[in-house]
Amino acid sequence: MSIHRTAIIHPSAVIEESVEIGPYVVIGQGVTIGAGTKIGAQATLEGPDLTIGQENQIGPHAYLLSHTTLGDRNKIYPFSAIGCEPQDLKFKGEKSQLEIGHENIIRESVTINRGTSSGGGITRLGNRNMLMAYVHVAHDCLIGHETVIANSVALAGHVEVQDGAVIGGLVGIRQFCRIGKYAYVGGCTGTNKDIPPYMIASGPAYRMYVSGVNSIGLQRRGFDPSMVRDLKNVCKILYFTDLSLQEALLKIKNEFSHAPHVLELVTFIENSKTGIVGAGKEEDGEESKRRGYRGRISRQLSC
């Protein structure tokens, strides 16, 4: 164990032998730190109930708070604040949690808040995600595995980002919205609706539209070409016909009953509570037709 002489460590902290602790680090009551973890200068680890796994790298000035569980081999960069209380006026100090998995990269000045009782009491980040600088993850967010969330993205409370999704920089996601698995969200925009799995979504803030299937991203992930082809045909039915949303979904279920990934997309849409981006006449209503969303989507489809 290597502990700098200026570090301040509470007697109740449990620290494995191979941990390295830099200058002016503060480790509070009830903190547990696993083997091989390295903690940079002036980082603060507050308890109680802060558990850090093995072989993590915690950068200088990082701030980790109570009721947080960090898995193994994560890399947290300077000035990140992990496990802060939720920014919710209804929060009255009740116990809530933040769970972070393994092998995540959390860059400079990222903030991740704990959950609230109204959202199940937990915020969760899976494995092998990359959160770039200044990302904010609000209370009760659920982030899957292998996502990329670019600089200055703001996820409001209760947002779900599913496995493999990519979100471009400077994007705002409204409360309770979902980003489907392997979707790609273009930068400098915002959404107040769900973005279906496997799709590319972009456009002006809160007037986003789907422009096609995330073909390149799916190829990079090793998706079979036949699966990508199925998704392109599904995209055409959803966005390039005059069918209502219900009619389009029925047609898709009938024609692609053999394709689990397509049926998964259908289930995602059917379970939507906010509506989906570029959902068509039934979802967008008369206002969408007045603004010309349907025609614009049709012209810009690349699927």
PDB file of C-alpha atoms in Angstrom:
ATOM      1  CA  MET A   1       0.000   0.000   0.000  1.00  0.00           C
ATOM      2  CA  SER A   2       1.254   3.468  -0.918  1.00  0.00           C
ATOM      3  CA  ILE A   3      -0.377   6.328   1.007  1.00  0.00           C
ATOM      4  CA  HIS A   4       0.969   9.849   0.780  1.00  0.00           C
ATOM      5  CA  ARG A   5       1.686  11.334   4.176  1.00  0.00           C
ATOM      6  CA  THR A   6      -0.723  14.252   3.564  1.00  0.00           C
ATOM      7  CA  ALA A   7      -3.738  12.014   2.894  1.00  0.00           C
ATOM      8  CA  ILE A   8      -6.562  12.064   5.457  1.00  0.00           C
ATOM      9  CA  ILE A   9      -8.200   8.673   5.972  1.00  0.00           C
ATOM     10  CA  HIS A  10     -11.011   7.819   8.389  1.00  0.00           C
ATOM     11  CA  PRO A  11     -10.171   4.875  10.674  1.00  0.00           C
ATOM     12  CA  SER A  12     -13.263   2.960   9.511  1.00  0.00           C
ATOM     13  CA  ALA A  13     -12.221   2.980   5.847  1.00  0.00           C
ATOM     14  CA  VAL A  14     -11.358  -0.446   4.407  1.00  0.00           C
ATOM     15  CA  ILE A  15      -8.441  -0.212   1.988  1.00  0.00           C
ATOM     16  CA  GLU A  16      -6.741  -3.148   0.252  1.00  0.00           C
ATOM     17  CA  GLU A  17      -2.956  -3.473   0.465  1.00  0.00           C
ATOM     18  CA  SER A  18      -2.142  -2.573  -3.161  1.00  0.00           C
ATOM     19  CA  VAL A  19      -4.079   0.727  -3.259  1.00  0.00           C
ATOM     20  CA  GLU A  20      -2.159   3.914  -4.128  1.00  0.00           C
ATOM     21  CA  ILE A  21      -3.360   7.151  -2.513  1.00  0.00           C
ATOM     22  CA  GLY A  22      -1.937  10.499  -3.640  1.00  0.00           C
ATOM     23  CA  PRO A  23      -1.316  13.798  -1.845  1.00  0.00           C
ATOM     24  CA  TYR A  24      -4.138  15.496   0.080  1.00  0.00           C
ATOM     25  CA  VAL A  25      -6.668  12.785  -0.674  1.00  0.00           C
ATOM     26  CA  VAL A  26      -9.607  12.676   1.764  1.00  0.00           C
ATOM     27  CA  ILE A  27     -11.267   9.315   2.448  1.00  0.00           C
ATOM     28  CA  GLY A  28     -14.303   9.410   4.709  1.00  0.00           C
ATOM     29  CA  GLN A  29     -16.163   7.077   7.011  1.00  0.00           C
ATOM     30  CA  GLY A  30     -17.456   3.795   5.632  1.00  0.00           C
ATOM     31  CA  VAL A  31     -15.479   3.818   2.372  1.00  0.00           C
ATOM     32  CA  THR A  32     -14.240   0.517   0.894  1.00  0.00           C
ATOM     33  CA  ILE A  33     -11.511   0.528  -1.771  1.00  0.00           C
ATOM     34  CA  GLY A  34     -10.526  -2.583  -3.737  1.00  0.00           C
ATOM     35  CA  ALA A  35      -7.086  -3.832  -4.699  1.00  0.00           C
ATOM     36  CA  GLY A  36      -5.045  -2.051  -7.352  1.00  0.00           C
ATOM     37  CA  THR A  37      -7.026   1.189  -7.271  1.00  0.00           C
ATOM     38  CA  LYS A  38      -5.085   4.429  -7.751  1.00  0.00           C
ATOM     39  CA  ILE A  39      -6.395   7.713  -6.349  1.00  0.00           C
ATOM     40  CA  GLY A  40      -4.981  11.011  -7.609  1.00  0.00           C
ATOM     41  CA  ALA A  41      -4.079  14.104  -5.638  1.00  0.00           C
ATOM     42  CA  GLN A  42      -6.804  15.972  -3.751  1.00  0.00           C
ATOM     43  CA  ALA A  43      -9.552  13.523  -4.658  1.00  0.00           C
ATOM     44  CA  THR A  44     -12.353  13.212  -2.093  1.00  0.00           C
ATOM     45  CA  LEU A  45     -14.145   9.952  -1.324  1.00  0.00           C
ATOM     46  CA  GLU A  46     -17.038  10.503   1.077  1.00  0.00           C
ATOM     47  CA  GLY A  47     -18.923   7.801   2.905  1.00  0.00           C
ATOM     48  CA  PRO A  48     -20.819   6.122   4.193  1.00  0.00           C
ATOM     49  CA  ASP A  49     -21.672   3.263   1.850  1.00  0.00           C
ATOM     50  CA  LEU A  50     -19.150   4.127  -0.862  1.00  0.00           C
ATOM     51  CA  THR A  51     -17.719   0.948  -2.371  1.00  0.00           C
ATOM     52  CA  ILE A  52     -14.967   1.064  -4.978  1.00  0.00           C
ATOM     53  CA  GLY A  53     -13.910  -2.114  -6.764  1.00  0.00           C
ATOM     54  CA  GLN A  54     -10.539  -3.226  -8.032  1.00  0.00           C
ATOM     55  CA  GLU A  55      -8.045  -1.529 -10.363  1.00  0.00           C
ATOM     56  CA  ASN A  56      -9.927   1.732 -10.724  1.00  0.00           C
ATOM     57  CA  GLN A  57      -8.146   4.970 -11.593  1.00  0.00           C
ATOM     58  CA  ILE A  58      -9.584   8.022  -9.868  1.00  0.00           C
ATOM     59  CA  GLY A  59      -8.117  11.284 -11.118  1.00  0.00           C
ATOM     60  CA  PRO A  60      -7.049  14.365  -9.172  1.00  0.00           C
ATOM     61  CA  HIS A  61      -9.848  16.456  -7.657  1.00  0.00           C
ATOM     62  CA  ALA A  62     -12.487  13.819  -8.428  1.00  0.00           C
ATOM     63  CA  TYR A  63     -15.363  13.743  -5.934  1.00  0.00           C
ATOM     64  CA  LEU A  64     -17.122  10.454  -5.109  1.00  0.00           C
ATOM     65  CA  LEU A  65     -19.976  10.484  -2.615  1.00  0.00           C
ATOM     66  CA  SER A  66     -21.917   8.135  -0.383  1.00  0.00           C
ATOM     67  CA  HIS A  67     -24.349   5.398  -1.424  1.00  0.00           C
ATOM     68  CA  THR A  68     -22.355   4.739  -4.586  1.00  0.00           C
ATOM     69  CA  THR A  69     -20.991   1.450  -5.896  1.00  0.00           C
ATOM     70  CA  LEU A  70     -18.184   1.503  -8.457  1.00  0.00           C
ATOM     71  CA  GLY A  71     -17.172  -1.728 -10.185  1.00  0.00           C
ATOM     72  CA  ASP A  72     -13.729  -2.668 -11.490  1.00  0.00           C
ATOM     73  CA  ARG A  73     -11.286  -1.049 -13.928  1.00  0.00           C
ATOM     74  CA  ASN A  74     -13.132   2.227 -14.336  1.00  0.00           C
ATOM     75  CA  LYS A  75     -11.217   5.394 -15.173  1.00  0.00           C
ATOM     76  CA  ILE A  76     -12.545   8.621 -13.655  1.00  0.00           C
ATOM     77  CA  TYR A  77     -10.928  11.848 -14.787  1.00  0.00           C
ATOM     78  CA  PRO A  78     -10.339  15.063 -12.790  1.00  0.00           C
ATOM     79  CA  PHE A  79     -13.160  17.184 -11.368  1.00  0.00           C
ATOM     80  CA  SER A  80     -15.894  14.603 -11.906  1.00  0.00           C
ATOM     81  CA  ALA A  81     -18.639  14.504  -9.256  1.00  0.00           C
ATOM     82  CA  ILE A  82     -20.022  10.990  -8.877  1.00  0.00           C
ATOM     83  CA  GLY A  83     -22.951  10.134  -6.605  1.00  0.00           C
ATOM     84  CA  CYS A  84     -24.199  13.645  -5.840  1.00  0.00           C
ATOM     85  CA  GLU A  85     -27.670  14.130  -4.395  1.00  0.00           C
ATOM     86  CA  PRO A  86     -30.378  14.397  -7.071  1.00  0.00           C
ATOM     87  CA  GLN A  87     -31.308  17.840  -8.325  1.00  0.00           C
ATOM     88  CA  ASP A  88     -34.970  17.293  -7.561  1.00  0.00           C
ATOM     89  CA  LEU A  89     -37.059  19.546  -5.319  1.00  0.00           C
ATOM     90  CA  LYS A  90     -38.976  16.490  -4.078  1.00  0.00           C
ATOM     91  CA  PHE A  91     -35.806  14.908  -2.702  1.00  0.00           C
ATOM     92  CA  LYS A  92     -35.767  15.102   1.111  1.00  0.00           C
ATOM     93  CA  GLY A  93     -32.591  13.207   1.885  1.00  0.00           C
ATOM     94  CA  GLU A  94     -34.006   9.697   1.642  1.00  0.00           C
ATOM     95  CA  LYS A  95     -31.559   6.906   0.888  1.00  0.00           C
ATOM     96  CA  SER A  96     -30.901   6.362  -2.796  1.00  0.00           C
ATOM     97  CA  GLN A  97     -28.183   4.716  -4.847  1.00  0.00           C
ATOM     98  CA  LEU A  98     -25.818   5.056  -7.780  1.00  0.00           C
ATOM     99  CA  GLU A  99     -24.484   1.867  -9.347  1.00  0.00           C
ATOM    100  CA  ILE A 100     -21.641   1.956 -11.874  1.00  0.00           C
ATOM    101  CA  GLY A 101     -20.382  -1.206 -13.562  1.00  0.00           C
ATOM    102  CA  HIS A 102     -16.987  -2.080 -14.994  1.00  0.00           C
ATOM    103  CA  GLU A 103     -14.506  -0.559 -17.459  1.00  0.00           C
ATOM    104  CA  ASN A 104     -16.242   2.767 -17.918  1.00  0.00           C
ATOM    105  CA  ILE A 105     -14.436   5.942 -18.971  1.00  0.00           C
ATOM    106  CA  ILE A 106     -15.777   9.031 -17.218  1.00  0.00           C
ATOM    107  CA  ARG A 107     -14.044  12.145 -18.469  1.00  0.00           C
ATOM    108  CA  GLU A 108     -13.446  15.559 -16.926  1.00  0.00           C
ATOM    109  CA  SER A 109     -16.213  17.340 -15.001  1.00  0.00           C
ATOM    110  CA  VAL A 110     -18.871  14.687 -15.524  1.00  0.00           C
ATOM    111  CA  THR A 111     -21.692  14.744 -12.963  1.00  0.00           C
ATOM    112  CA  ILE A 112     -23.782  11.671 -12.109  1.00  0.00           C
ATOM    113  CA  ASN A 113     -26.585  11.969  -9.541  1.00  0.00           C
ATOM    114  CA  ARG A 114     -28.129   9.299  -7.346  1.00  0.00           C
ATOM    115  CA  GLY A 115     -31.724   8.168  -7.777  1.00  0.00           C
ATOM    116  CA  THR A 116     -34.943   9.287  -6.100  1.00  0.00           C
ATOM    117  CA  SER A 117     -37.757   7.380  -4.429  1.00  0.00           C
ATOM    118  CA  SER A 118     -40.106   8.278  -7.294  1.00  0.00           C
ATOM    119  CA  GLY A 119     -37.781   6.577  -9.792  1.00  0.00           C
ATOM    120  CA  GLY A 120     -36.942   3.392  -7.947  1.00  0.00           C
ATOM    121  CA  GLY A 121     -34.197   5.002  -5.891  1.00  0.00           C
ATOM    122  CA  ILE A 122     -31.342   4.180  -8.241  1.00  0.00           C
ATOM    123  CA  THR A 123     -29.294   5.609 -11.082  1.00  0.00           C
ATOM    124  CA  ARG A 124     -27.424   2.928 -13.017  1.00  0.00           C
ATOM    125  CA  LEU A 125     -24.506   2.958 -15.466  1.00  0.00           C
ATOM    126  CA  GLY A 126     -23.538  -0.362 -17.034  1.00  0.00           C
ATOM    127  CA  ASN A 127     -20.204  -1.537 -18.447  1.00  0.00           C
ATOM    128  CA  ARG A 128     -17.733  -0.145 -20.988  1.00  0.00           C
ATOM    129  CA  ASN A 129     -19.449   3.193 -21.493  1.00  0.00           C
ATOM    130  CA  MET A 130     -17.663   6.405 -22.420  1.00  0.00           C
ATOM    131  CA  LEU A 131     -18.980   9.651 -20.949  1.00  0.00           C
ATOM    132  CA  MET A 132     -17.065  12.590 -22.385  1.00  0.00           C
ATOM    133  CA  ALA A 133     -16.318  15.857 -20.605  1.00  0.00           C
ATOM    134  CA  TYR A 134     -19.152  17.819 -18.960  1.00  0.00           C
ATOM    135  CA  VAL A 135     -21.814  15.148 -19.423  1.00  0.00           C
ATOM    136  CA  HIS A 136     -24.616  15.342 -16.849  1.00  0.00           C
ATOM    137  CA  VAL A 137     -26.537  12.217 -15.839  1.00  0.00           C
ATOM    138  CA  ALA A 138     -29.521  13.162 -13.692  1.00  0.00           C
ATOM    139  CA  HIS A 139     -31.372  11.114 -11.086  1.00  0.00           C
ATOM    140  CA  ASP A 140     -32.883   7.753 -11.977  1.00  0.00           C
ATOM    141  CA  CYS A 141     -31.223   7.519 -15.394  1.00  0.00           C
ATOM    142  CA  LEU A 142     -30.538   4.024 -16.702  1.00  0.00           C
ATOM    143  CA  ILE A 143     -27.588   3.703 -19.068  1.00  0.00           C
ATOM    144  CA  GLY A 144     -26.816   0.314 -20.576  1.00  0.00           C
ATOM    145  CA  HIS A 145     -23.534  -1.055 -21.884  1.00  0.00           C
ATOM    146  CA  GLU A 146     -21.050   0.217 -24.484  1.00  0.00           C
ATOM    147  CA  THR A 147     -22.679   3.579 -25.078  1.00  0.00           C
ATOM    148  CA  VAL A 148     -20.845   6.735 -26.144  1.00  0.00           C
ATOM    149  CA  ILE A 149     -22.177  10.012 -24.746  1.00  0.00           C
ATOM    150  CA  ALA A 150     -20.282  12.993 -26.141  1.00  0.00           C
ATOM    151  CA  ASN A 151     -19.303  16.294 -24.566  1.00  0.00           C
ATOM    152  CA  SER A 152     -21.877  18.400 -22.715  1.00  0.00           C
ATOM    153  CA  VAL A 153     -24.800  16.036 -23.196  1.00  0.00           C
ATOM    154  CA  ALA A 154     -27.471  16.572 -20.531  1.00  0.00           C
ATOM    155  CA  LEU A 155     -29.680  13.632 -19.577  1.00  0.00           C
ATOM    156  CA  ALA A 156     -32.665  14.762 -17.525  1.00  0.00           C
ATOM    157  CA  GLY A 157     -34.246  12.601 -14.838  1.00  0.00           C
ATOM    158  CA  HIS A 158     -35.492   9.084 -15.636  1.00  0.00           C
ATOM    159  CA  VAL A 159     -33.875   8.971 -19.097  1.00  0.00           C
ATOM    160  CA  GLU A 160     -32.936   5.550 -20.459  1.00  0.00           C
ATOM    161  CA  VAL A 161     -30.024   5.067 -22.863  1.00  0.00           C
ATOM    162  CA  GLN A 162     -29.930   1.515 -24.153  1.00  0.00           C
ATOM    163  CA  ASP A 163     -26.934  -0.616 -25.131  1.00  0.00           C
ATOM    164  CA  GLY A 164     -24.659   0.644 -27.896  1.00  0.00           C
ATOM    165  CA  ALA A 165     -26.359   4.013 -28.381  1.00  0.00           C
ATOM    166  CA  VAL A 166     -24.253   7.018 -29.426  1.00  0.00           C
ATOM    167  CA  ILE A 167     -25.268  10.583 -28.517  1.00  0.00           C
ATOM    168  CA  GLY A 168     -23.482  13.527 -30.151  1.00  0.00           C
ATOM    169  CA  GLY A 169     -22.258  16.546 -28.241  1.00  0.00           C
ATOM    170  CA  LEU A 170     -24.441  19.326 -26.824  1.00  0.00           C
ATOM    171  CA  VAL A 171     -27.639  17.273 -26.858  1.00  0.00           C
ATOM    172  CA  GLY A 172     -30.429  17.634 -24.305  1.00  0.00           C
ATOM    173  CA  ILE A 173     -32.709  14.681 -23.530  1.00  0.00           C
ATOM    174  CA  ARG A 174     -35.986  15.470 -21.756  1.00  0.00           C
ATOM    175  CA  GLN A 175     -37.229  13.577 -18.703  1.00  0.00           C
ATOM    176  CA  PHE A 176     -38.527  10.027 -19.230  1.00  0.00           C
ATOM    177  CA  CYS A 177     -37.287   9.779 -22.829  1.00  0.00           C
ATOM    178  CA  ARG A 178     -35.567   6.655 -24.114  1.00  0.00           C
ATOM    179  CA  ILE A 179     -32.732   6.290 -26.601  1.00  0.00           C
ATOM    180  CA  GLY A 180     -33.004   2.865 -28.226  1.00  0.00           C
ATOM    181  CA  LYS A 181     -30.150   0.423 -28.554  1.00  0.00           C
ATOM    182  CA  TYR A 182     -27.571   1.189 -31.252  1.00  0.00           C
ATOM    183  CA  ALA A 183     -29.324   4.437 -32.148  1.00  0.00           C
ATOM    184  CA  TYR A 184     -27.234   7.422 -33.212  1.00  0.00           C
ATOM    185  CA  VAL A 185     -28.255  10.930 -32.132  1.00  0.00           C
ATOM    186  CA  GLY A 186     -26.693  13.851 -34.007  1.00  0.00           C
ATOM    187  CA  GLY A 187     -25.124  16.705 -32.062  1.00  0.00           C
ATOM    188  CA  CYS A 188     -26.357  20.159 -31.038  1.00  0.00           C
ATOM    189  CA  THR A 189     -30.013  19.277 -30.645  1.00  0.00           C
ATOM    190  CA  GLY A 190     -32.579  18.003 -28.168  1.00  0.00           C
ATOM    191  CA  THR A 191     -35.508  15.637 -27.993  1.00  0.00           C
ATOM    192  CA  ASN A 192     -38.702  15.297 -26.016  1.00  0.00           C
ATOM    193  CA  LYS A 193     -39.577  11.951 -27.599  1.00  0.00           C
ATOM    194  CA  ASP A 194     -38.159   8.452 -27.724  1.00  0.00           C
ATOM    195  CA  ILE A 195     -35.644   7.608 -30.440  1.00  0.00           C
ATOM    196  CA  PRO A 196     -36.216   4.090 -31.809  1.00  0.00           C
ATOM    197  CA  PRO A 197     -33.453   1.477 -31.737  1.00  0.00           C
ATOM    198  CA  TYR A 198     -31.025   1.247 -34.663  1.00  0.00           C
ATOM    199  CA  MET A 199     -32.033   4.611 -36.148  1.00  0.00           C
ATOM    200  CA  ILE A 200     -30.219   7.885 -36.853  1.00  0.00           C
ATOM    201  CA  ALA A 201     -31.975  10.957 -35.456  1.00  0.00           C
ATOM    202  CA  SER A 202     -30.971  14.572 -35.953  1.00  0.00           C
ATOM    203  CA  GLY A 203     -32.388  17.996 -36.750  1.00  0.00           C
ATOM    204  CA  PRO A 204     -33.356  21.152 -34.856  1.00  0.00           C
ATOM    205  CA  ALA A 205     -33.912  20.919 -31.133  1.00  0.00           C
ATOM    206  CA  TYR A 206     -37.267  19.299 -30.285  1.00  0.00           C
ATOM    207  CA  ARG A 207     -38.072  18.992 -33.992  1.00  0.00           C
ATOM    208  CA  MET A 208     -35.831  16.018 -34.605  1.00  0.00           C
ATOM    209  CA  TYR A 209     -36.520  13.484 -37.313  1.00  0.00           C
ATOM    210  CA  VAL A 210     -35.254  10.036 -38.209  1.00  0.00           C
ATOM    211  CA  SER A 211     -33.061  10.120 -41.311  1.00  0.00           C
ATOM    212  CA  GLY A 212     -32.394   6.413 -41.700  1.00  0.00           C
ATOM    213  CA  VAL A 213     -30.841   3.324 -40.161  1.00  0.00           C
ATOM    214  CA  ASN A 214     -27.512   3.539 -38.348  1.00  0.00           C
ATOM    215  CA  SER A 215     -25.993   1.217 -40.952  1.00  0.00           C
ATOM    216  CA  ILE A 216     -22.336   2.081 -40.421  1.00  0.00           C
ATOM    217  CA  GLY A 217     -22.645   1.789 -36.666  1.00  0.00           C
ATOM    218  CA  LEU A 218     -24.348  -1.591 -36.990  1.00  0.00           C
ATOM    219  CA  GLN A 219     -21.682  -2.844 -39.404  1.00  0.00           C
ATOM    220  CA  ARG A 220     -18.980  -1.795 -36.958  1.00  0.00           C
ATOM    221  CA  ARG A 221     -20.784  -3.744 -34.252  1.00  0.00           C
ATOM    222  CA  GLY A 222     -20.735  -6.858 -36.401  1.00  0.00           C
ATOM    223  CA  PHE A 223     -24.415  -7.012 -37.324  1.00  0.00           C
ATOM    224  CA  ASP A 224     -25.209  -9.435 -40.125  1.00  0.00           C
ATOM    225  CA  PRO A 225     -25.958  -7.645 -43.442  1.00  0.00           C
ATOM    226  CA  SER A 226     -29.351  -9.371 -43.608  1.00  0.00           C
ATOM    227  CA  MET A 227     -30.306  -7.835 -40.250  1.00  0.00           C
ATOM    228  CA  VAL A 228     -29.326  -4.381 -41.480  1.00  0.00           C
ATOM    229  CA  ARG A 229     -31.331  -4.957 -44.650  1.00  0.00           C
ATOM    230  CA  ASP A 230     -34.385  -5.916 -42.599  1.00  0.00           C
ATOM    231  CA  LEU A 231     -34.064  -2.733 -40.548  1.00  0.00           C
ATOM    232  CA  LYS A 232     -33.819  -0.591 -43.680  1.00  0.00           C
ATOM    233  CA  ASN A 233     -37.039  -2.112 -44.986  1.00  0.00           C
ATOM    234  CA  VAL A 234     -38.695  -1.509 -41.617  1.00  0.00           C
ATOM    235  CA  CYS A 235     -37.522   2.100 -41.706  1.00  0.00           C
ATOM    236  CA  LYS A 236     -39.167   2.578 -45.099  1.00  0.00           C
ATOM    237  CA  ILE A 237     -42.462   1.198 -43.819  1.00  0.00           C
ATOM    238  CA  LEU A 238     -42.401   3.413 -40.735  1.00  0.00           C
ATOM    239  CA  TYR A 239     -41.346   6.653 -42.389  1.00  0.00           C
ATOM    240  CA  PHE A 240     -41.731   6.391 -46.166  1.00  0.00           C
ATOM    241  CA  THR A 241     -45.340   5.312 -46.563  1.00  0.00           C
ATOM    242  CA  ASP A 242     -48.720   6.876 -45.897  1.00  0.00           C
ATOM    243  CA  LEU A 243     -49.610   4.214 -43.353  1.00  0.00           C
ATOM    244  CA  SER A 244     -50.624   5.287 -39.873  1.00  0.00           C
ATOM    245  CA  LEU A 245     -48.276   4.245 -37.106  1.00  0.00           C
ATOM    246  CA  GLN A 246     -50.570   1.408 -36.038  1.00  0.00           C
ATOM    247  CA  GLU A 247     -50.910   0.181 -39.625  1.00  0.00           C
ATOM    248  CA  ALA A 248     -47.151   0.359 -40.140  1.00  0.00           C
ATOM    249  CA  LEU A 249     -46.457  -1.624 -36.978  1.00  0.00           C
ATOM    250  CA  LEU A 250     -48.993  -4.294 -37.931  1.00  0.00           C
ATOM    251  CA  LYS A 251     -47.447  -4.617 -41.390  1.00  0.00           C
ATOM    252  CA  ILE A 252     -43.967  -4.891 -39.884  1.00  0.00           C
ATOM    253  CA  LYS A 253     -45.040  -7.588 -37.420  1.00  0.00           C
ATOM    254  CA  ASN A 254     -46.652  -9.606 -40.208  1.00  0.00           C
ATOM    255  CA  GLU A 255     -43.718  -9.331 -42.617  1.00  0.00           C
ATOM    256  CA  PHE A 256     -40.835  -9.646 -40.145  1.00  0.00           C
ATOM    257  CA  SER A 257     -42.104 -12.152 -37.606  1.00  0.00           C
ATOM    258  CA  HIS A 258     -38.881 -14.106 -38.242  1.00  0.00           C
ATOM    259  CA  ALA A 259     -36.629 -11.230 -37.121  1.00  0.00           C
ATOM    260  CA  PRO A 260     -36.235 -10.820 -33.322  1.00  0.00           C
ATOM    261  CA  HIS A 261     -34.372  -7.508 -33.666  1.00  0.00           C
ATOM    262  CA  VAL A 262     -37.265  -6.057 -35.664  1.00  0.00           C
ATOM    263  CA  LEU A 263     -39.864  -7.277 -33.186  1.00  0.00           C
ATOM    264  CA  GLU A 264     -37.773  -5.734 -30.422  1.00  0.00           C
ATOM    265  CA  LEU A 265     -37.975  -2.390 -32.233  1.00  0.00           C
ATOM    266  CA  VAL A 266     -41.751  -2.785 -32.563  1.00  0.00           C
ATOM    267  CA  THR A 267     -42.064  -3.485 -28.838  1.00  0.00           C
ATOM    268  CA  PHE A 268     -39.989  -0.387 -28.073  1.00  0.00           C
ATOM    269  CA  ILE A 269     -42.384   1.772 -30.099  1.00  0.00           C
ATOM    270  CA  GLU A 270     -45.515   0.162 -28.654  1.00  0.00           C
ATOM    271  CA  ASN A 271     -44.236   0.774 -25.113  1.00  0.00           C
ATOM    272  CA  SER A 272     -43.408   4.429 -25.731  1.00  0.00           C
ATOM    273  CA  LYS A 273     -45.000   6.884 -23.309  1.00  0.00           C
ATOM    274  CA  THR A 274     -43.613  10.048 -24.874  1.00  0.00           C
ATOM    275  CA  GLY A 275     -44.125   9.147 -28.525  1.00  0.00           C
ATOM    276  CA  ILE A 276     -41.272   8.530 -30.930  1.00  0.00           C
ATOM    277  CA  VAL A 277     -39.276  10.898 -33.097  1.00  0.00           C
ATOM    278  CA  GLY A 278     -40.703  11.025 -36.589  1.00  0.00           C
ATOM    279  CA  ALA A 279     -43.567   8.700 -35.695  1.00  0.00           C
ATOM    280  CA  GLY A 280     -45.867   9.817 -38.494  1.00  0.00           C
ATOM    281  CA  LYS A 281     -49.421  11.037 -38.652  1.00  0.00           C
ATOM    282  CA  GLU A 282     -50.885   9.130 -35.724  1.00  0.00           C
ATOM    283  CA  GLU A 283     -48.136  10.044 -33.320  1.00  0.00           C
ATOM    284  CA  ASP A 284     -47.522  13.623 -34.376  1.00  0.00           C
ATOM    285  CA  GLY A 285     -51.114  14.619 -35.110  1.00  0.00           C
ATOM    286  CA  GLU A 286     -52.371  17.623 -37.076  1.00  0.00           C
ATOM    287  CA  GLU A 287     -49.590  19.874 -35.782  1.00  0.00           C
ATOM    288  CA  SER A 288     -46.968  17.664 -37.409  1.00  0.00           C
ATOM    289  CA  LYS A 289     -48.793  17.689 -40.723  1.00  0.00           C
ATOM    290  CA  ARG A 290     -49.105  21.468 -40.586  1.00  0.00           C
ATOM    291  CA  ARG A 291     -45.359  21.815 -40.044  1.00  0.00           C
ATOM    292  CA  GLY A 292     -44.578  19.360 -42.810  1.00  0.00           C
ATOM    293  CA  TYR A 293     -42.715  16.836 -40.700  1.00  0.00           C
ATOM    294  CA  ARG A 294     -43.952  13.875 -42.676  1.00  0.00           C
ATOM    295  CA  GLY A 295     -42.832  15.203 -46.030  1.00  0.00           C
ATOM    296  CA  ARG A 296     -39.490  16.368 -44.723  1.00  0.00           C
ATOM    297  CA  ILE A 297     -38.799  12.986 -43.166  1.00  0.00           C
ATOM    298  CA  SER A 298     -39.708  11.188 -46.387  1.00  0.00           C
ATOM    299  CA  ARG A 299     -37.407  13.338 -48.495  1.00  0.00           C
ATOM    300  CA  GLN A 300     -34.435  12.895 -46.171  1.00  0.00           C
ATOM    301  CA  LEU A 301     -34.638   9.163 -45.602  1.00  0.00           C
ATOM    302  CA  SER A 302     -31.491   7.283 -46.520  1.00  0.00           C
ATOM    303  CA  CYS A 303     -32.746   3.839 -45.585  1.00  0.00           C
TER     304      CYS A 303
END
